[in-house]
PDB file of C-alpha atoms in Angstrom:
ATOM      1  CA  MET A   3     -69.732  -0.895  66.140  1.00 52.00           C
ATOM      2  CA  LYS A   4     -66.048  -0.078  66.560  1.00 53.00           C
ATOM      3  CA  ASN A   5     -65.015  -3.659  65.846  1.00 56.00           C
ATOM      4  CA  TRP A   6     -67.122  -3.738  62.706  1.00 50.00           C
ATOM      5  CA  LEU A   7     -65.601  -0.480  61.428  1.00 47.00           C
ATOM      6  CA  PHE A   8     -62.088  -1.702  62.229  1.00 50.00           C
ATOM      7  CA  GLY A   9     -62.766  -4.977  60.388  1.00 52.00           C
ATOM      8  CA  VAL A  10     -64.031  -3.166  57.290  1.00 47.00           C
ATOM      9  CA  LEU A  11     -61.015  -0.874  57.245  1.00 47.00           C
ATOM     10  CA  MET A  12     -58.572  -3.739  57.643  1.00 49.00           C
ATOM     11  CA  TRP A  13     -60.320  -5.838  55.006  1.00 51.00           C
ATOM     12  CA  GLY A  14     -60.425  -2.973  52.514  1.00 47.00           C
ATOM     13  CA  GLY A  15     -56.757  -2.150  53.024  1.00 44.00           C
ATOM     14  CA  ALA A  16     -55.663  -5.741  52.600  1.00 43.00           C
ATOM     15  CA  VAL A  17     -57.547  -6.304  49.354  1.00 41.00           C
ATOM     16  CA  LEU A  18     -56.774  -3.158  47.415  1.00 40.00           C
ATOM     17  CA  PRO A  19     -53.298  -3.103  45.828  1.00 44.00           C
ATOM     18  CA  GLY A  20     -51.228   0.032  45.440  1.00 46.00           C
ATOM     19  CA  TYR A  21     -51.855   1.362  41.949  1.00 46.00           C
ATOM     20  CA  GLY A  22     -48.388   2.781  41.299  1.00 48.00           C
ATOM     21  CA  GLN A  23     -46.454   0.010  42.982  1.00 53.00           C
ATOM     22  CA  GLY A  24     -45.074  -1.643  39.837  1.00 59.00           C
ATOM     23  CA  ARG A  25     -44.098   1.669  38.285  1.00 67.00           C
ATOM     24  CA  ASP A  26     -42.332   2.747  41.472  1.00 86.00           C
ATOM     25  CA  THR A  27     -40.409  -0.521  41.646  1.00 88.00           C
ATOM     26  CA  ALA A  28     -39.269  -0.170  38.043  1.00 89.00           C
ATOM     27  CA  PHE A  29     -38.169   3.397  38.768  1.00 90.00           C
ATOM     28  CA  ALA A  30     -36.266   2.256  41.875  1.00 91.00           C
ATOM     29  CA  VAL A  31     -34.485  -0.510  39.944  1.00 92.00           C
ATOM     30  CA  HIS A  32     -33.540   1.980  37.229  1.00 90.00           C
ATOM     31  CA  LYS A  33     -32.246   4.471  39.818  1.00 90.00           C
ATOM     32  CA  LEU A  34     -30.201   1.759  41.557  1.00 92.00           C
ATOM     33  CA  PHE A  35     -28.604   0.652  38.288  1.00 92.00           C
ATOM     34  CA  VAL A  36     -27.793   4.232  37.235  1.00 89.00           C
ATOM     35  CA  GLN A  37     -26.162   4.990  40.602  1.00 86.00           C
ATOM     36  CA  ARG A  38     -24.119   1.800  40.542  1.00 87.00           C
ATOM     37  CA  ARG A  39     -22.980   2.384  36.935  1.00 87.00           C
ATOM     38  CA  ARG A  40     -21.808   5.889  37.893  1.00 84.00           C
ATOM     39  CA  GLY A  41     -19.845   4.384  40.779  1.00 74.00           C
ATOM     40  CA  ALA A  42     -18.300   1.809  38.454  1.00 71.00           C
ATOM     41  CA  ASP A  43     -17.266   4.536  36.013  1.00 67.00           C
ATOM     42  CA  GLY A  44     -15.627   6.459  38.842  1.00 71.00           C
ATOM     43  CA  LEU A  45     -13.693   3.418  40.022  1.00 72.00           C
ATOM     44  CA  LEU A  46     -12.528   2.591  36.493  1.00 70.00           C
ATOM     45  CA  THR A  47     -11.403   6.174  35.961  1.00 75.00           C
ATOM     46  CA  SER A  48      -9.557   6.387  39.275  1.00 73.00           C
ATOM     47  CA  GLY A  49      -7.868   3.042  38.636  1.00 70.00           C
ATOM     48  CA  ALA A  50      -6.681   4.169  35.224  1.00 69.00           C
ATOM     49  CA  THR A  51      -5.475   7.479  36.651  1.00 72.00           C
ATOM     50  CA  MET A  52      -3.518   5.736  39.412  1.00 68.00           C
ATOM     51  CA  ALA A  53      -1.919   3.318  36.968  1.00 66.00           C
ATOM     52  CA  SER A  54      -0.966   5.964  34.413  1.00 66.00           C
ATOM     53  CA  SER A  55       0.355   8.609  36.813  1.00 64.00           C
ATOM     54  CA  THR A  56       3.291   6.606  38.086  1.00 60.00           C
ATOM     55  CA  THR A  57       6.973   7.221  37.556  1.00 60.00           C
ATOM     56  CA  VAL A  58       9.440   4.631  36.331  1.00 58.00           C
ATOM     57  CA  GLU A  59      10.503   3.759  39.883  1.00 62.00           C
ATOM     58  CA  GLY A  60       6.927   3.385  41.130  1.00 63.00           C
ATOM     59  CA  ALA A  61       5.519   1.655  38.060  1.00 64.00           C
ATOM     60  CA  VAL A  62       4.843  -1.647  39.793  1.00 66.00           C
ATOM     61  CA  SER A  63       3.248  -0.119  42.867  1.00 67.00           C
ATOM     62  CA  GLY A  64       1.156   2.201  40.694  1.00 67.00           C
ATOM     63  CA  MET A  65      -0.063  -0.674  38.561  1.00 70.00           C
ATOM     64  CA  VAL A  66      -0.995  -2.710  41.628  1.00 71.00           C
ATOM     65  CA  ALA A  67      -2.675   0.243  43.308  1.00 69.00           C
ATOM     66  CA  GLY A  68      -4.583   1.050  40.115  1.00 72.00           C
ATOM     67  CA  ALA A  69      -5.584  -2.551  39.464  1.00 75.00           C
ATOM     68  CA  VAL A  70      -7.676  -2.892  42.614  1.00 75.00           C
ATOM     69  CA  PRO A  71     -10.173  -0.067  41.899  1.00 75.00           C
ATOM     70  CA  ALA A  72     -10.223  -1.019  38.227  1.00 76.00           C
ATOM     71  CA  ALA A  73     -11.116  -4.637  39.058  1.00 79.00           C
ATOM     72  CA  VAL A  74     -13.883  -3.577  41.440  1.00 78.00           C
ATOM     73  CA  GLY A  75     -15.182  -1.074  38.883  1.00 78.00           C
ATOM     74  CA  LEU A  76     -15.164  -3.682  36.135  1.00 78.00           C
ATOM     75  CA  GLY A  77     -17.130  -6.085  38.336  1.00 79.00           C
ATOM     76  CA  LYS A  78     -19.712  -3.397  39.086  1.00 81.00           C
ATOM     77  CA  ALA A  79     -19.933  -2.414  35.424  1.00 81.00           C
ATOM     78  CA  VAL A  80     -20.767  -5.987  34.462  1.00 82.00           C
ATOM     79  CA  ARG A  81     -23.197  -6.564  37.341  1.00 86.00           C
ATOM     80  CA  TYR A  82     -25.099  -3.303  36.742  1.00 88.00           C
ATOM     81  CA  SER A  83     -24.949  -3.102  32.943  1.00 90.00           C
ATOM     82  CA  ALA A  84     -27.669  -1.452  30.902  1.00 92.00           C
ATOM     83  CA  GLN A  85     -28.441  -4.786  29.226  1.00 95.00           C
ATOM     84  CA  ARG A  86     -29.030  -6.533  32.554  1.00 94.00           C
ATOM     85  CA  GLU A  87     -31.214  -3.634  33.695  1.00 94.00           C
ATOM     86  CA  ALA A  88     -33.310  -3.888  30.512  1.00 95.00           C
ATOM     87  CA  ASP A  89     -33.657  -7.661  30.952  1.00 95.00           C
ATOM     88  CA  ILE A  90     -34.756  -7.318  34.590  1.00 95.00           C
ATOM     89  CA  LEU A  91     -37.263  -4.542  33.821  1.00 94.00           C
ATOM     90  CA  SER A  92     -38.771  -6.410  30.861  1.00 95.00           C
ATOM     91  CA  SER A  93     -39.166  -9.609  32.876  1.00 94.00           C
ATOM     92  CA  PHE A  94     -40.678  -7.575  35.746  1.00 93.00           C
ATOM     93  CA  ALA A  95     -43.169  -6.042  33.305  1.00 92.00           C
ATOM     94  CA  ASN A  96     -44.103  -9.576  32.233  1.00 94.00           C
ATOM     95  CA  GLY A  97     -44.872 -10.610  35.810  1.00 92.00           C
ATOM     96  CA  TRP A  98     -41.571 -12.143  36.942  1.00 93.00           C
ATOM     97  CA  PRO A  99     -40.096 -11.054  40.291  1.00 93.00           C
ATOM     98  CA  ILE A 100     -37.025  -8.858  40.656  1.00 93.00           C
ATOM     99  CA  PRO A 101     -33.926 -11.052  41.259  1.00 94.00           C
ATOM    100  CA  ALA A 102     -32.953 -11.453  44.892  1.00 95.00           C
ATOM    101  CA  ASP A 103     -29.536  -9.808  44.530  1.00 93.00           C
ATOM    102  CA  VAL A 104     -31.140  -6.652  43.104  1.00 93.00           C
ATOM    103  CA  ARG A 105     -34.023  -6.715  45.594  1.00 92.00           C
ATOM    104  CA  ARG A 106     -31.546  -6.812  48.498  1.00 93.00           C
ATOM    105  CA  LYS A 107     -29.800  -3.691  47.213  1.00 91.00           C
ATOM    106  CA  LEU A 108     -32.982  -1.603  46.898  1.00 90.00           C
ATOM    107  CA  ARG A 109     -33.347   0.954  49.668  1.00 89.00           C
ATOM    108  CA  ARG A 110     -35.931   3.582  50.488  1.00 87.00           C
ATOM    109  CA  LYS A 111     -33.807   6.273  48.814  1.00 85.00           C
ATOM    110  CA  HIS A 112     -34.198   4.543  45.447  1.00 83.00           C
ATOM    111  CA  PHE A 113     -37.986   4.980  45.571  1.00 85.00           C
ATOM    112  CA  HIS A 114     -37.865   8.744  46.211  1.00 78.00           C
ATOM    113  CA  ARG A 115     -38.247  11.031  43.234  1.00 75.00           C
ATOM    114  CA  THR A 116     -36.236  14.209  43.269  1.00 74.00           C
ATOM    115  CA  ALA A 117     -36.112  17.187  40.919  1.00 71.00           C
ATOM    116  CA  LYS A 118     -32.966  15.672  39.418  1.00 73.00           C
ATOM    117  CA  ASP A 119     -34.896  12.488  38.546  1.00 70.00           C
ATOM    118  CA  LEU A 120     -37.629  14.396  36.746  1.00 68.00           C
ATOM    119  CA  GLY A 121     -35.207  15.989  34.307  1.00 70.00           C
ATOM    120  CA  PRO A 122     -34.543  19.557  33.250  1.00 68.00           C
ATOM    121  CA  THR A 123     -37.363  22.053  33.421  1.00 59.00           C
ATOM    122  CA  ARG A 124     -37.855  25.087  31.237  1.00 53.00           C
TER     123      ARG A 124
END
């Protein structure tokens, strides 16, 4: 009797898909892209600040020091652009898988909904 019950439970769990799974994945991809775009904006801003806040004597060192965060920020801005996010989410809605580079970056924290994710309340 126990084996039969265990078999039914295992069979039922393996067949039934999670109903909100696609919606949660789309939310997680959106959250990942938003977080990475914010990081890119911060790097671009800090790079520009470092480059512009130099004196005449330290102009070269300031430009070099500001170029590194700006280059990393520009790379992130291109990789996590809103257009690429829209393309990935539309292809996912049409049944295509999430690209491997994005799938590797998804973590458990991207699937959690917080009060900040739900928007302002009245």
